[in-house]
C-alpha positions as YAML, in Angstrom:
chain: A
units: angstrom
residues:
- id: 1
  name: UNK
  ca: [-94.00, -20.15, 28.58]
- id: 2
  name: UNK
  ca: [-90.31, -19.71, 29.20]
- id: 3
  name: UNK
  ca: [-88.95, -21.98, 26.47]
- id: 4
  name: UNK
  ca: [-90.45, -23.62, 23.40]
- id: 5
  name: UNK
  ca: [-89.66, -27.34, 23.86]
- id: 6
  name: UNK
  ca: [-89.96, -28.65, 20.29]
- id: 7
  name: UNK
  ca: [-90.76, -27.79, 16.68]
- id: 8
  name: UNK
  ca: [-94.38, -28.98, 16.95]
- id: 9
  name: UNK
  ca: [-95.03, -26.58, 19.83]
- id: 10
  name: UNK
  ca: [-93.26, -23.78, 17.97]
- id: 11
  name: UNK
  ca: [-95.48, -24.30, 14.93]
- id: 12
  name: UNK
  ca: [-98.59, -24.39, 17.13]
- id: 13
  name: UNK
  ca: [-97.62, -21.02, 18.63]
- id: 14
  name: UNK
  ca: [-96.79, -19.55, 15.21]
- id: 15
  name: UNK
  ca: [-100.18, -20.71, 13.92]
- id: 16
  name: UNK
  ca: [-101.89, -18.67, 16.65]
- id: 17
  name: UNK
  ca: [-100.48, -15.61, 14.88]
- id: 18
  name: UNK
  ca: [-103.19, -16.07, 12.23]
- id: 19
  name: UNK
  ca: [-105.64, -14.87, 14.87]
- id: 20
  name: UNK
  ca: [-103.47, -11.99, 16.11]
- id: 21
  name: UNK
  ca: [-103.91, -8.52, 14.67]
- id: 22
  name: UNK
  ca: [-100.62, -6.64, 14.65]
- id: 23
  name: UNK
  ca: [-102.35, -3.38, 13.62]
- id: 24
  name: UNK
  ca: [-100.41, -3.48, 10.34]
- id: 25
  name: UNK
  ca: [-103.22, -4.63, 8.04]
- id: 26
  name: UNK
  ca: [-102.28, -8.31, 8.25]
- id: 27
  name: UNK
  ca: [-102.06, -10.93, 10.97]
- id: 28
  name: UNK
  ca: [-98.83, -11.85, 12.77]
- id: 29
  name: UNK
  ca: [-98.49, -15.18, 10.98]
- id: 30
  name: UNK
  ca: [-98.72, -13.54, 7.54]
- id: 31
  name: UNK
  ca: [-96.19, -10.93, 8.67]
- id: 32
  name: UNK
  ca: [-93.81, -13.62, 9.96]
- id: 33
  name: UNK
  ca: [-94.10, -15.65, 6.75]
- id: 34
  name: UNK
  ca: [-93.41, -12.56, 4.63]
- id: 35
  name: UNK
  ca: [-90.38, -11.70, 6.74]
- id: 36
  name: UNK
  ca: [-88.95, -15.22, 6.36]
- id: 37
  name: UNK
  ca: [-89.62, -15.14, 2.60]
- id: 38
  name: UNK
  ca: [-87.88, -11.76, 2.32]
- id: 39
  name: UNK
  ca: [-84.86, -13.20, 4.09]
- id: 40
  name: UNK
  ca: [-84.84, -16.32, 1.90]
- id: 41
  name: UNK
  ca: [-84.46, -13.92, -1.05]
- id: 42
  name: UNK
  ca: [-81.97, -11.57, 0.64]
- id: 43
  name: UNK
  ca: [-79.80, -14.24, 2.30]
- id: 44
  name: UNK
  ca: [-80.48, -17.61, 0.67]
- id: 45
  name: UNK
  ca: [-77.48, -19.26, 2.31]
- id: 46
  name: UNK
  ca: [-78.22, -18.07, 5.85]
- id: 47
  name: UNK
  ca: [-80.76, -20.56, 7.15]
- id: 48
  name: UNK
  ca: [-80.58, -19.28, 10.73]
- id: 49
  name: UNK
  ca: [-81.40, -15.76, 9.57]
- id: 50
  name: UNK
  ca: [-84.42, -17.06, 7.64]
- id: 51
  name: UNK
  ca: [-85.64, -18.99, 10.69]
- id: 52
  name: UNK
  ca: [-85.10, -15.89, 12.84]
- id: 53
  name: UNK
  ca: [-87.32, -13.99, 10.41]
- id: 54
  name: UNK
  ca: [-90.03, -16.61, 10.80]
- id: 55
  name: UNK
  ca: [-89.95, -16.42, 14.61]
- id: 56
  name: UNK
  ca: [-88.93, -12.78, 15.16]
- id: 57
  name: UNK
  ca: [-92.34, -11.74, 16.56]
- id: 58
  name: UNK
  ca: [-92.95, -14.91, 18.56]
- id: 59
  name: UNK
  ca: [-92.75, -12.84, 21.75]
- id: 60
  name: UNK
  ca: [-95.82, -10.90, 20.65]
- id: 61
  name: UNK
  ca: [-97.71, -14.17, 20.17]
- id: 62
  name: UNK
  ca: [-96.60, -15.39, 23.61]
- id: 63
  name: UNK
  ca: [-97.14, -12.10, 25.46]
- id: 64
  name: UNK
  ca: [-99.42, -9.76, 23.48]
- id: 65
  name: UNK
  ca: [-99.31, -6.07, 24.27]
- id: 66
  name: UNK
  ca: [-95.68, -5.98, 25.41]
- id: 67
  name: UNK
  ca: [-93.78, -4.31, 22.53]
- id: 68
  name: UNK
  ca: [-91.04, -3.23, 24.91]
- id: 69
  name: UNK
  ca: [-90.25, -6.88, 25.80]
- id: 70
  name: UNK
  ca: [-91.37, -8.92, 22.79]
- id: 71
  name: UNK
  ca: [-87.92, -9.27, 21.19]
- id: 72
  name: UNK
  ca: [-86.31, -10.59, 24.38]
- id: 73
  name: UNK
  ca: [-89.32, -12.80, 25.15]
- id: 74
  name: UNK
  ca: [-89.13, -14.36, 21.67]
- id: 75
  name: UNK
  ca: [-85.37, -14.82, 21.79]
- id: 76
  name: UNK
  ca: [-85.53, -16.47, 25.21]
- id: 77
  name: UNK
  ca: [-88.35, -18.76, 24.05]
- id: 78
  name: UNK
  ca: [-86.37, -20.18, 21.09]
- id: 79
  name: UNK
  ca: [-82.81, -20.21, 22.51]
- id: 80
  name: UNK
  ca: [-82.75, -23.87, 23.58]
- id: 81
  name: UNK
  ca: [-84.61, -25.12, 20.52]
- id: 82
  name: UNK
  ca: [-83.08, -23.05, 17.72]
- id: 83
  name: UNK
  ca: [-79.75, -22.00, 19.18]
- id: 84
  name: UNK
  ca: [-77.95, -18.93, 20.42]
- id: 85
  name: UNK
  ca: [-77.62, -17.19, 17.05]
- id: 86
  name: UNK
  ca: [-81.31, -17.40, 16.13]
- id: 87
  name: UNK
  ca: [-82.21, -16.24, 19.64]
- id: 88
  name: UNK
  ca: [-79.77, -13.33, 19.39]
- id: 89
  name: UNK
  ca: [-81.11, -12.28, 15.99]
- id: 90
  name: UNK
  ca: [-84.66, -12.27, 17.38]
- id: 91
  name: UNK
  ca: [-83.60, -10.41, 20.52]
- id: 92
  name: UNK
  ca: [-81.77, -7.72, 18.54]
- id: 93
  name: UNK
  ca: [-84.35, -6.97, 15.84]
- id: 94
  name: UNK
  ca: [-85.83, -4.08, 17.84]
- id: 95
  name: UNK
  ca: [-82.39, -2.72, 18.66]
- id: 96
  name: UNK
  ca: [-81.74, -2.72, 14.89]
- id: 97
  name: UNK
  ca: [-84.79, -0.49, 14.43]
- id: 98
  name: UNK
  ca: [-83.46, 1.87, 17.10]
- id: 99
  name: UNK
  ca: [-80.07, 1.80, 15.37]
- id: 100
  name: UNK
  ca: [-81.47, 2.56, 11.91]
- id: 101
  name: UNK
  ca: [-83.60, 5.44, 13.21]
- id: 102
  name: UNK
  ca: [-80.49, 7.07, 14.64]
- id: 103
  name: UNK
  ca: [-78.04, 6.17, 11.84]
- id: 104
  name: UNK
  ca: [-80.22, 6.92, 8.80]
- id: 105
  name: UNK
  ca: [-82.43, 10.00, 9.15]
- id: 106
  name: UNK
  ca: [-84.70, 8.89, 6.29]
- id: 107
  name: UNK
  ca: [-85.30, 5.44, 7.83]
- id: 108
  name: UNK
  ca: [-88.08, 6.67, 10.14]
- id: 109
  name: UNK
  ca: [-90.12, 7.57, 7.03]
- id: 110
  name: UNK
  ca: [-90.29, 3.91, 5.97]
- id: 111
  name: UNK
  ca: [-91.68, 2.79, 9.33]
- id: 112
  name: UNK
  ca: [-95.36, 2.01, 9.63]
- id: 113
  name: UNK
  ca: [-97.37, 4.05, 12.15]
- id: 114
  name: UNK
  ca: [-97.46, 1.03, 14.49]
- id: 115
  name: UNK
  ca: [-93.69, 0.64, 14.27]
- id: 116
  name: UNK
  ca: [-93.19, 4.32, 15.08]
- id: 117
  name: UNK
  ca: [-95.47, 3.93, 18.11]
- id: 118
  name: UNK
  ca: [-93.60, 0.89, 19.42]
- id: 119
  name: UNK
  ca: [-90.25, 2.62, 18.81]
- id: 120
  name: UNK
  ca: [-91.08, 5.04, 21.61]
- id: 121
  name: UNK
  ca: [-91.66, 2.28, 24.19]
- id: 122
  name: UNK
  ca: [-88.58, 0.42, 22.94]
- id: 123
  name: UNK
  ca: [-86.34, 3.36, 23.82]
- id: 124
  name: UNK
  ca: [-86.24, 5.52, 20.68]
- id: 125
  name: UNK
  ca: [-83.06, 6.07, 18.71]
- id: 126
  name: UNK
  ca: [-79.62, 5.12, 19.99]
- id: 127
  name: UNK
  ca: [-77.06, 7.65, 21.16]
- id: 128
  name: UNK
  ca: [-73.56, 7.71, 19.60]
- id: 129
  name: UNK
  ca: [-72.08, 5.31, 22.16]
- id: 130
  name: UNK
  ca: [-74.94, 2.83, 21.82]
- id: 131
  name: UNK
  ca: [-74.76, 3.03, 18.04]
- id: 132
  name: UNK
  ca: [-71.01, 2.28, 18.04]
- id: 133
  name: UNK
  ca: [-71.53, -0.67, 20.39]
- id: 134
  name: UNK
  ca: [-74.27, -2.06, 18.16]
- id: 135
  name: UNK
  ca: [-72.14, -1.65, 15.01]
- id: 136
  name: UNK
  ca: [-69.31, -3.57, 16.71]
- id: 137
  name: UNK
  ca: [-71.42, -6.68, 17.32]
- id: 138
  name: UNK
  ca: [-70.36, -9.66, 15.18]
- id: 139
  name: UNK
  ca: [-73.82, -10.15, 13.63]
- id: 140
  name: UNK
  ca: [-74.51, -6.45, 13.03]
- id: 141
  name: UNK
  ca: [-75.15, -6.88, 9.30]
- id: 142
  name: UNK
  ca: [-77.59, -9.72, 9.92]
- id: 143
  name: UNK
  ca: [-79.49, -7.66, 12.51]
- id: 144
  name: UNK
  ca: [-79.98, -4.88, 9.98]
- id: 145
  name: UNK
  ca: [-80.92, -7.35, 7.24]
- id: 146
  name: UNK
  ca: [-83.56, -8.90, 9.53]
- id: 147
  name: UNK
  ca: [-84.89, -5.46, 10.47]
- id: 148
  name: UNK
  ca: [-85.26, -4.38, 6.85]
- id: 149
  name: UNK
  ca: [-87.01, -7.66, 6.01]
- id: 150
  name: UNK
  ca: [-89.32, -7.08, 8.98]
- id: 151
  name: UNK
  ca: [-90.17, -3.58, 7.76]
- id: 152
  name: UNK
  ca: [-90.92, -4.85, 4.25]
- id: 153
  name: UNK
  ca: [-93.11, -7.72, 5.50]
- id: 154
  name: UNK
  ca: [-96.32, -5.74, 5.80]
- id: 155
  name: UNK
  ca: [-98.06, -6.30, 2.48]
- id: 156
  name: UNK
  ca: [-101.68, -7.42, 2.94]
- id: 157
  name: UNK
  ca: [-102.56, -10.39, 0.75]
- id: 158
  name: UNK
  ca: [-99.01, -11.09, -0.48]
- id: 159
  name: UNK
  ca: [-98.69, -14.70, -1.63]
- id: 160
  name: UNK
  ca: [-95.81, -16.44, 0.18]
- id: 161
  name: UNK
  ca: [-95.10, -20.03, 1.21]
- id: 162
  name: UNK
  ca: [-97.40, -21.24, 3.99]
- id: 163
  name: UNK
  ca: [-96.18, -22.21, 7.46]
- id: 164
  name: UNK
  ca: [-95.83, -25.96, 6.73]
- id: 165
  name: UNK
  ca: [-93.32, -25.15, 3.96]
- id: 166
  name: UNK
  ca: [-90.89, -23.90, 6.64]
- id: 167
  name: UNK
  ca: [-91.01, -27.02, 8.80]
- id: 168
  name: UNK
  ca: [-88.02, -28.77, 7.22]
- id: 169
  name: UNK
  ca: [-85.80, -25.72, 7.56]
- id: 170
  name: UNK
  ca: [-86.83, -25.19, 11.19]
- id: 171
  name: UNK
  ca: [-86.25, -28.88, 11.96]
- id: 172
  name: UNK
  ca: [-82.79, -28.64, 10.37]
- id: 173
  name: UNK
  ca: [-82.00, -25.61, 12.51]
- id: 174
  name: UNK
  ca: [-83.30, -27.33, 15.66]
- id: 175
  name: UNK
  ca: [-81.44, -30.52, 14.78]
- id: 176
  name: UNK
  ca: [-78.17, -28.62, 14.53]
- id: 177
  name: UNK
  ca: [-78.70, -27.45, 18.12]
- id: 178
  name: UNK
  ca: [-79.95, -30.76, 19.50]
- id: 179
  name: UNK
  ca: [-78.81, -33.67, 17.35]
- id: 180
  name: UNK
  ca: [-81.23, -36.58, 17.35]
...
């Protein structure tokens, strides 16, 4: 699937995450819901960032077993529906991991074993030039905020709002891209 055509299809794909093991002790849907909830707390006024948290691992649901491409796959899939910023946030969440590994020596210690394993296929840490380029991007702070929310969203059994609770926010985001 190259592009998610509407919110109903997006929610159908997200729901498949309940059957997908991300090797983190919880399914992909639970992980995505926790990430979005973390961002609602961290950035309550940034609705696009919250939606990006909800859909950040969509690429893994669409193309399992491709950790090197899942961020780009997910970003491409939501670009038309949710807009360029949400797509960019999704696309850059792995680059933010690479950035943090190289910028903060202690960051690697907070990564789960699965996240360390995927880091290797995603290119490892950034060099000085790459790090400076990443820091210069306009949404740099949001990329890092999303990444930290992603890292914290791995608590088995954590009670967060279910998928239907996010529908209004996602519809608002989609409506801003494609007015009805």
